[in-house]
């Protein structure tokens, strides 16, 4: 029977990405004398790190510039495998994209998430998996819808 360890961590928020946690645990096992197989499989909870987890599972990373939560350009990514795109809202509208102490829940937008969806569709995605954790907004997806071409109106039009 072969010795095998599965290392499947989520991020250590604020310090290490899930891929880094997995690599460091694997290195620690090796230093401690473990000689069996170490399988690294970073996971995510639907927030920061979801795209990285999909990439570690065989998806291809696609990067582009989109509007960040405050409207400034940011580099964001989604993961693509065949006709499925994994889109992490935090890539375009995440809390981590704001300056420390500069939360803007009432003005931050999900517009960039819509741009990620459009880009995925343009390169052939037919199925979108949208992970919505870790976002800086409370717009309910209004910016995302507007980026996709929707027009939002109040009761008076």
mmCIF file with all atom_site columns, C-alpha atoms in Angstrom:
data_model
loop_
_atom_site.group_PDB
_atom_site.id
_atom_site.type_symbol
_atom_site.label_atom_id
_atom_site.label_alt_id
_atom_site.label_comp_id
_atom_site.label_asym_id
_atom_site.label_entity_id
_atom_site.label_seq_id
_atom_site.pdbx_PDB_ins_code
_atom_site.Cartn_x
_atom_site.Cartn_y
_atom_site.Cartn_z
_atom_site.occupancy
_atom_site.B_iso_or_equiv
_atom_site.pdbx_formal_charge
_atom_site.auth_seq_id
_atom_site.auth_comp_id
_atom_site.auth_asym_id
_atom_site.auth_atom_id
_atom_site.pdbx_PDB_model_num
ATOM 1   C CA . UNK A 1 1   ? 0.000   0.000  0.000   1.00 0.00 ? 1   UNK A CA 1
ATOM 2   C CA . UNK A 1 2   ? 1.430   3.349  -1.038  1.00 0.00 ? 2   UNK A CA 1
ATOM 3   C CA . UNK A 1 3   ? 1.548   6.215  1.443   1.00 0.00 ? 3   UNK A CA 1
ATOM 4   C CA . UNK A 1 4   ? -0.379  9.162  0.113   1.00 0.00 ? 4   UNK A CA 1
ATOM 5   C CA . UNK A 1 5   ? -1.425  12.481 1.644   1.00 0.00 ? 5   UNK A CA 1
ATOM 6   C CA . UNK A 1 6   ? -3.972  14.848 0.159   1.00 0.00 ? 6   UNK A CA 1
ATOM 7   C CA . UNK A 1 7   ? -3.285  18.500 0.999   1.00 0.00 ? 7   UNK A CA 1
ATOM 8   C CA . UNK A 1 8   ? -6.490  20.427 0.184   1.00 0.00 ? 8   UNK A CA 1
ATOM 9   C CA . UNK A 1 9   ? -6.408  23.806 1.954   1.00 0.00 ? 9   UNK A CA 1
ATOM 10  C CA . UNK A 1 10  ? -8.327  27.010 1.379   1.00 0.00 ? 10  UNK A CA 1
ATOM 11  C CA . UNK A 1 11  ? -6.472  30.333 1.590   1.00 0.00 ? 11  UNK A CA 1
ATOM 12  C CA . UNK A 1 12  ? -5.154  31.708 4.840   1.00 0.00 ? 12  UNK A CA 1
ATOM 13  C CA . UNK A 1 13  ? -6.896  35.037 4.249   1.00 0.00 ? 13  UNK A CA 1
ATOM 14  C CA . UNK A 1 14  ? -4.566  37.981 4.470   1.00 0.00 ? 14  UNK A CA 1
ATOM 15  C CA . UNK A 1 15  ? -1.397  35.901 4.383   1.00 0.00 ? 15  UNK A CA 1
ATOM 16  C CA . UNK A 1 16  ? -1.254  33.002 1.901   1.00 0.00 ? 16  UNK A CA 1
ATOM 17  C CA . UNK A 1 17  ? -3.164  31.849 -1.168  1.00 0.00 ? 17  UNK A CA 1
ATOM 18  C CA . UNK A 1 18  ? -4.433  28.256 -1.113  1.00 0.00 ? 18  UNK A CA 1
ATOM 19  C CA . UNK A 1 19  ? -1.759  27.205 -3.631  1.00 0.00 ? 19  UNK A CA 1
ATOM 20  C CA . UNK A 1 20  ? 0.944   28.608 -1.336  1.00 0.00 ? 20  UNK A CA 1
ATOM 21  C CA . UNK A 1 21  ? -0.543  26.867 1.717   1.00 0.00 ? 21  UNK A CA 1
ATOM 22  C CA . UNK A 1 22  ? -0.593  23.543 -0.147  1.00 0.00 ? 22  UNK A CA 1
ATOM 23  C CA . UNK A 1 23  ? 3.010   23.967 -1.321  1.00 0.00 ? 23  UNK A CA 1
ATOM 24  C CA . UNK A 1 24  ? 4.240   24.853 2.177   1.00 0.00 ? 24  UNK A CA 1
ATOM 25  C CA . UNK A 1 25  ? 2.412   21.958 3.828   1.00 0.00 ? 25  UNK A CA 1
ATOM 26  C CA . UNK A 1 26  ? 3.887   19.601 1.204   1.00 0.00 ? 26  UNK A CA 1
ATOM 27  C CA . UNK A 1 27  ? 7.369   21.022 1.849   1.00 0.00 ? 27  UNK A CA 1
ATOM 28  C CA . UNK A 1 28  ? 6.872   20.589 5.594   1.00 0.00 ? 28  UNK A CA 1
ATOM 29  C CA . UNK A 1 29  ? 5.878   16.956 5.129   1.00 0.00 ? 29  UNK A CA 1
ATOM 30  C CA . UNK A 1 30  ? 9.016   16.369 3.075   1.00 0.00 ? 30  UNK A CA 1
ATOM 31  C CA . UNK A 1 31  ? 11.262  18.092 5.646   1.00 0.00 ? 31  UNK A CA 1
ATOM 32  C CA . UNK A 1 32  ? 9.665   15.985 8.369   1.00 0.00 ? 32  UNK A CA 1
ATOM 33  C CA . UNK A 1 33  ? 10.684  12.835 6.497   1.00 0.00 ? 33  UNK A CA 1
ATOM 34  C CA . UNK A 1 34  ? 7.480   11.808 4.719   1.00 0.00 ? 34  UNK A CA 1
ATOM 35  C CA . UNK A 1 35  ? 8.503   9.970  1.539   1.00 0.00 ? 35  UNK A CA 1
ATOM 36  C CA . UNK A 1 36  ? 5.089   9.045  0.173   1.00 0.00 ? 36  UNK A CA 1
ATOM 37  C CA . UNK A 1 37  ? 3.064   10.819 -2.481  1.00 0.00 ? 37  UNK A CA 1
ATOM 38  C CA . UNK A 1 38  ? 1.772   14.293 -1.629  1.00 0.00 ? 38  UNK A CA 1
ATOM 39  C CA . UNK A 1 39  ? -1.159  15.428 -3.756  1.00 0.00 ? 39  UNK A CA 1
ATOM 40  C CA . UNK A 1 40  ? -1.758  19.174 -3.649  1.00 0.00 ? 40  UNK A CA 1
ATOM 41  C CA . UNK A 1 41  ? -5.330  20.248 -4.408  1.00 0.00 ? 41  UNK A CA 1
ATOM 42  C CA . UNK A 1 42  ? -6.025  23.842 -3.328  1.00 0.00 ? 42  UNK A CA 1
ATOM 43  C CA . UNK A 1 43  ? -9.718  24.578 -2.771  1.00 0.00 ? 43  UNK A CA 1
ATOM 44  C CA . UNK A 1 44  ? -11.810 27.717 -2.389  1.00 0.00 ? 44  UNK A CA 1
ATOM 45  C CA . UNK A 1 45  ? -15.066 28.718 -0.746  1.00 0.00 ? 45  UNK A CA 1
ATOM 46  C CA . UNK A 1 46  ? -16.386 30.853 -3.587  1.00 0.00 ? 46  UNK A CA 1
ATOM 47  C CA . UNK A 1 47  ? -14.345 33.948 -2.743  1.00 0.00 ? 47  UNK A CA 1
ATOM 48  C CA . UNK A 1 48  ? -10.709 34.834 -3.276  1.00 0.00 ? 48  UNK A CA 1
ATOM 49  C CA . UNK A 1 49  ? -8.787  31.907 -4.736  1.00 0.00 ? 49  UNK A CA 1
ATOM 50  C CA . UNK A 1 50  ? -11.639 30.272 -6.667  1.00 0.00 ? 50  UNK A CA 1
ATOM 51  C CA . UNK A 1 51  ? -9.971  30.857 -10.051 1.00 0.00 ? 51  UNK A CA 1
ATOM 52  C CA . UNK A 1 52  ? -6.644  29.580 -8.702  1.00 0.00 ? 52  UNK A CA 1
ATOM 53  C CA . UNK A 1 53  ? -8.355  26.430 -7.420  1.00 0.00 ? 53  UNK A CA 1
ATOM 54  C CA . UNK A 1 54  ? -9.950  25.835 -10.830 1.00 0.00 ? 54  UNK A CA 1
ATOM 55  C CA . UNK A 1 55  ? -6.592  26.352 -12.543 1.00 0.00 ? 55  UNK A CA 1
ATOM 56  C CA . UNK A 1 56  ? -4.957  23.831 -10.217 1.00 0.00 ? 56  UNK A CA 1
ATOM 57  C CA . UNK A 1 57  ? -7.714  21.379 -11.256 1.00 0.00 ? 57  UNK A CA 1
ATOM 58  C CA . UNK A 1 58  ? -6.817  21.728 -14.948 1.00 0.00 ? 58  UNK A CA 1
ATOM 59  C CA . UNK A 1 59  ? -8.591  24.874 -16.116 1.00 0.00 ? 59  UNK A CA 1
ATOM 60  C CA . UNK A 1 60  ? -6.745  27.475 -18.195 1.00 0.00 ? 60  UNK A CA 1
ATOM 61  C CA . UNK A 1 61  ? -6.265  30.968 -16.723 1.00 0.00 ? 61  UNK A CA 1
ATOM 62  C CA . UNK A 1 62  ? -7.486  33.869 -18.898 1.00 0.00 ? 62  UNK A CA 1
ATOM 63  C CA . UNK A 1 63  ? -6.464  37.389 -17.826 1.00 0.00 ? 63  UNK A CA 1
ATOM 64  C CA . UNK A 1 64  ? -7.801  40.738 -18.990 1.00 0.00 ? 64  UNK A CA 1
ATOM 65  C CA . UNK A 1 65  ? -8.250  44.298 -17.847 1.00 0.00 ? 65  UNK A CA 1
ATOM 66  C CA . UNK A 1 66  ? -11.675 45.207 -16.461 1.00 0.00 ? 66  UNK A CA 1
ATOM 67  C CA . UNK A 1 67  ? -13.210 47.920 -14.301 1.00 0.00 ? 67  UNK A CA 1
ATOM 68  C CA . UNK A 1 68  ? -12.476 47.372 -10.638 1.00 0.00 ? 68  UNK A CA 1
ATOM 69  C CA . UNK A 1 69  ? -14.943 48.085 -7.839  1.00 0.00 ? 69  UNK A CA 1
ATOM 70  C CA . UNK A 1 70  ? -14.197 51.826 -7.908  1.00 0.00 ? 70  UNK A CA 1
ATOM 71  C CA . UNK A 1 71  ? -14.114 52.095 -11.706 1.00 0.00 ? 71  UNK A CA 1
ATOM 72  C CA . UNK A 1 72  ? -10.325 52.061 -12.050 1.00 0.00 ? 72  UNK A CA 1
ATOM 73  C CA . UNK A 1 73  ? -8.845  49.390 -14.339 1.00 0.00 ? 73  UNK A CA 1
ATOM 74  C CA . UNK A 1 74  ? -7.649  46.161 -12.716 1.00 0.00 ? 74  UNK A CA 1
ATOM 75  C CA . UNK A 1 75  ? -6.203  42.967 -14.117 1.00 0.00 ? 75  UNK A CA 1
ATOM 76  C CA . UNK A 1 76  ? -8.615  40.113 -13.430 1.00 0.00 ? 76  UNK A CA 1
ATOM 77  C CA . UNK A 1 77  ? -8.799  36.482 -14.459 1.00 0.00 ? 77  UNK A CA 1
ATOM 78  C CA . UNK A 1 78  ? -11.258 33.692 -14.985 1.00 0.00 ? 78  UNK A CA 1
ATOM 79  C CA . UNK A 1 79  ? -10.685 29.982 -15.523 1.00 0.00 ? 79  UNK A CA 1
ATOM 80  C CA . UNK A 1 80  ? -11.770 28.139 -18.673 1.00 0.00 ? 80  UNK A CA 1
ATOM 81  C CA . UNK A 1 81  ? -12.078 24.454 -19.480 1.00 0.00 ? 81  UNK A CA 1
ATOM 82  C CA . UNK A 1 82  ? -13.860 23.400 -22.651 1.00 0.00 ? 82  UNK A CA 1
ATOM 83  C CA . UNK A 1 83  ? -17.101 25.423 -22.598 1.00 0.00 ? 83  UNK A CA 1
ATOM 84  C CA . UNK A 1 84  ? -17.136 26.124 -18.837 1.00 0.00 ? 84  UNK A CA 1
ATOM 85  C CA . UNK A 1 85  ? -15.826 29.352 -17.321 1.00 0.00 ? 85  UNK A CA 1
ATOM 86  C CA . UNK A 1 86  ? -15.277 29.785 -13.588 1.00 0.00 ? 86  UNK A CA 1
ATOM 87  C CA . UNK A 1 87  ? -15.601 33.463 -12.757 1.00 0.00 ? 87  UNK A CA 1
ATOM 88  C CA . UNK A 1 88  ? -14.621 34.782 -9.355  1.00 0.00 ? 88  UNK A CA 1
ATOM 89  C CA . UNK A 1 89  ? -16.414 38.071 -8.669  1.00 0.00 ? 89  UNK A CA 1
ATOM 90  C CA . UNK A 1 90  ? -13.635 39.046 -6.246  1.00 0.00 ? 90  UNK A CA 1
ATOM 91  C CA . UNK A 1 91  ? -11.211 39.188 -9.194  1.00 0.00 ? 91  UNK A CA 1
ATOM 92  C CA . UNK A 1 92  ? -13.023 42.277 -10.525 1.00 0.00 ? 92  UNK A CA 1
ATOM 93  C CA . UNK A 1 93  ? -14.987 43.598 -7.548  1.00 0.00 ? 93  UNK A CA 1
ATOM 94  C CA . UNK A 1 94  ? -13.156 42.218 -4.536  1.00 0.00 ? 94  UNK A CA 1
ATOM 95  C CA . UNK A 1 95  ? -12.450 43.738 -1.160  1.00 0.00 ? 95  UNK A CA 1
ATOM 96  C CA . UNK A 1 96  ? -8.757  43.082 -1.792  1.00 0.00 ? 96  UNK A CA 1
ATOM 97  C CA . UNK A 1 97  ? -8.849  45.616 -4.651  1.00 0.00 ? 97  UNK A CA 1
ATOM 98  C CA . UNK A 1 98  ? -9.652  48.497 -2.293  1.00 0.00 ? 98  UNK A CA 1
ATOM 99  C CA . UNK A 1 99  ? -7.126  50.480 -0.324  1.00 0.00 ? 99  UNK A CA 1
ATOM 100 C CA . UNK A 1 100 ? -6.955  49.367 3.327   1.00 0.00 ? 100 UNK A CA 1
ATOM 101 C CA . UNK A 1 101 ? -9.608  51.139 5.353   1.00 0.00 ? 101 UNK A CA 1
ATOM 102 C CA . UNK A 1 102 ? -11.286 52.513 2.225   1.00 0.00 ? 102 UNK A CA 1
ATOM 103 C CA . UNK A 1 103 ? -14.415 50.358 2.059   1.00 0.00 ? 103 UNK A CA 1
ATOM 104 C CA . UNK A 1 104 ? -17.025 51.606 -0.398  1.00 0.00 ? 104 UNK A CA 1
ATOM 105 C CA . UNK A 1 105 ? -19.995 49.218 -0.222  1.00 0.00 ? 105 UNK A CA 1
ATOM 106 C CA . UNK A 1 106 ? -22.552 51.765 -1.441  1.00 0.00 ? 106 UNK A CA 1
ATOM 107 C CA . UNK A 1 107 ? -20.543 53.020 -4.425  1.00 0.00 ? 107 UNK A CA 1
ATOM 108 C CA . UNK A 1 108 ? -18.432 50.017 -5.471  1.00 0.00 ? 108 UNK A CA 1
ATOM 109 C CA . UNK A 1 109 ? -19.648 48.258 -8.601  1.00 0.00 ? 109 UNK A CA 1
ATOM 110 C CA . UNK A 1 110 ? -19.794 44.765 -10.084 1.00 0.00 ? 110 UNK A CA 1
ATOM 111 C CA . UNK A 1 111 ? -19.390 46.140 -13.641 1.00 0.00 ? 111 UNK A CA 1
ATOM 112 C CA . UNK A 1 112 ? -16.045 44.342 -14.076 1.00 0.00 ? 112 UNK A CA 1
ATOM 113 C CA . UNK A 1 113 ? -17.689 41.002 -13.261 1.00 0.00 ? 113 UNK A CA 1
ATOM 114 C CA . UNK A 1 114 ? -19.992 41.575 -16.231 1.00 0.00 ? 114 UNK A CA 1
ATOM 115 C CA . UNK A 1 115 ? -16.927 42.280 -18.359 1.00 0.00 ? 115 UNK A CA 1
ATOM 116 C CA . UNK A 1 116 ? -15.425 38.934 -17.270 1.00 0.00 ? 116 UNK A CA 1
ATOM 117 C CA . UNK A 1 117 ? -18.657 37.149 -18.223 1.00 0.00 ? 117 UNK A CA 1
ATOM 118 C CA . UNK A 1 118 ? -18.705 38.829 -21.646 1.00 0.00 ? 118 UNK A CA 1
ATOM 119 C CA . UNK A 1 119 ? -15.071 37.899 -22.281 1.00 0.00 ? 119 UNK A CA 1
ATOM 120 C CA . UNK A 1 120 ? -15.746 34.274 -21.341 1.00 0.00 ? 120 UNK A CA 1
ATOM 121 C CA . UNK A 1 121 ? -18.742 34.104 -23.671 1.00 0.00 ? 121 UNK A CA 1
ATOM 122 C CA . UNK A 1 122 ? -16.747 35.684 -26.511 1.00 0.00 ? 122 UNK A CA 1
ATOM 123 C CA . UNK A 1 123 ? -14.123 32.943 -26.316 1.00 0.00 ? 123 UNK A CA 1
ATOM 124 C CA . UNK A 1 124 ? -16.667 30.140 -26.285 1.00 0.00 ? 124 UNK A CA 1
ATOM 125 C CA . UNK A 1 125 ? -17.985 29.608 -22.757 1.00 0.00 ? 125 UNK A CA 1
ATOM 126 C CA . UNK A 1 126 ? -21.509 28.229 -22.742 1.00 0.00 ? 126 UNK A CA 1
ATOM 127 C CA . UNK A 1 127 ? -21.623 27.548 -18.988 1.00 0.00 ? 127 UNK A CA 1
ATOM 128 C CA . UNK A 1 128 ? -20.677 30.169 -16.390 1.00 0.00 ? 128 UNK A CA 1
ATOM 129 C CA . UNK A 1 129 ? -19.932 29.241 -12.788 1.00 0.00 ? 129 UNK A CA 1
ATOM 130 C CA . UNK A 1 130 ? -20.022 32.496 -10.829 1.00 0.00 ? 130 UNK A CA 1
ATOM 131 C CA . UNK A 1 131 ? -18.374 32.564 -7.384  1.00 0.00 ? 131 UNK A CA 1
ATOM 132 C CA . UNK A 1 132 ? -19.581 35.623 -5.484  1.00 0.00 ? 132 UNK A CA 1
ATOM 133 C CA . UNK A 1 133 ? -17.635 35.672 -2.201  1.00 0.00 ? 133 UNK A CA 1
ATOM 134 C CA . UNK A 1 134 ? -15.186 38.358 -1.127  1.00 0.00 ? 134 UNK A CA 1
ATOM 135 C CA . UNK A 1 135 ? -16.780 41.261 -2.999  1.00 0.00 ? 135 UNK A CA 1
ATOM 136 C CA . UNK A 1 136 ? -16.604 44.916 -2.029  1.00 0.00 ? 136 UNK A CA 1
ATOM 137 C CA . UNK A 1 137 ? -20.062 45.832 -3.322  1.00 0.00 ? 137 UNK A CA 1
ATOM 138 C CA . UNK A 1 138 ? -23.675 45.818 -2.277  1.00 0.00 ? 138 UNK A CA 1
ATOM 139 C CA . UNK A 1 139 ? -25.048 46.673 -5.725  1.00 0.00 ? 139 UNK A CA 1
ATOM 140 C CA . UNK A 1 140 ? -26.861 43.332 -6.021  1.00 0.00 ? 140 UNK A CA 1
ATOM 141 C CA . UNK A 1 141 ? -25.241 42.722 -9.384  1.00 0.00 ? 141 UNK A CA 1
ATOM 142 C CA . UNK A 1 142 ? -26.588 45.933 -10.936 1.00 0.00 ? 142 UNK A CA 1
ATOM 143 C CA . UNK A 1 143 ? -23.188 46.840 -12.410 1.00 0.00 ? 143 UNK A CA 1
ATOM 144 C CA . UNK A 1 144 ? -22.794 43.309 -13.797 1.00 0.00 ? 144 UNK A CA 1
ATOM 145 C CA . UNK A 1 145 ? -26.199 43.562 -15.498 1.00 0.00 ? 145 UNK A CA 1
ATOM 146 C CA . UNK A 1 146 ? -25.396 46.981 -16.973 1.00 0.00 ? 146 UNK A CA 1
ATOM 147 C CA . UNK A 1 147 ? -22.099 45.680 -18.360 1.00 0.00 ? 147 UNK A CA 1
ATOM 148 C CA . UNK A 1 148 ? -24.099 42.909 -20.040 1.00 0.00 ? 148 UNK A CA 1
ATOM 149 C CA . UNK A 1 149 ? -26.344 45.543 -21.653 1.00 0.00 ? 149 UNK A CA 1
ATOM 150 C CA . UNK A 1 150 ? -29.271 45.790 -19.262 1.00 0.00 ? 150 UNK A CA 1
ATOM 151 C CA . UNK A 1 151 ? -30.888 49.150 -18.608 1.00 0.00 ? 151 UNK A CA 1
ATOM 152 C CA . UNK A 1 152 ? -31.986 49.638 -15.016 1.00 0.00 ? 152 UNK A CA 1
ATOM 153 C CA . UNK A 1 153 ? -34.851 51.971 -14.211 1.00 0.00 ? 153 UNK A CA 1
ATOM 154 C CA . UNK A 1 154 ? -36.988 52.954 -11.249 1.00 0.00 ? 154 UNK A CA 1
ATOM 155 C CA . UNK A 1 155 ? -40.803 52.951 -11.155 1.00 0.00 ? 155 UNK A CA 1
ATOM 156 C CA . UNK A 1 156 ? -40.930 56.192 -13.153 1.00 0.00 ? 156 UNK A CA 1
ATOM 157 C CA . UNK A 1 157 ? -38.741 54.834 -15.922 1.00 0.00 ? 157 UNK A CA 1
#
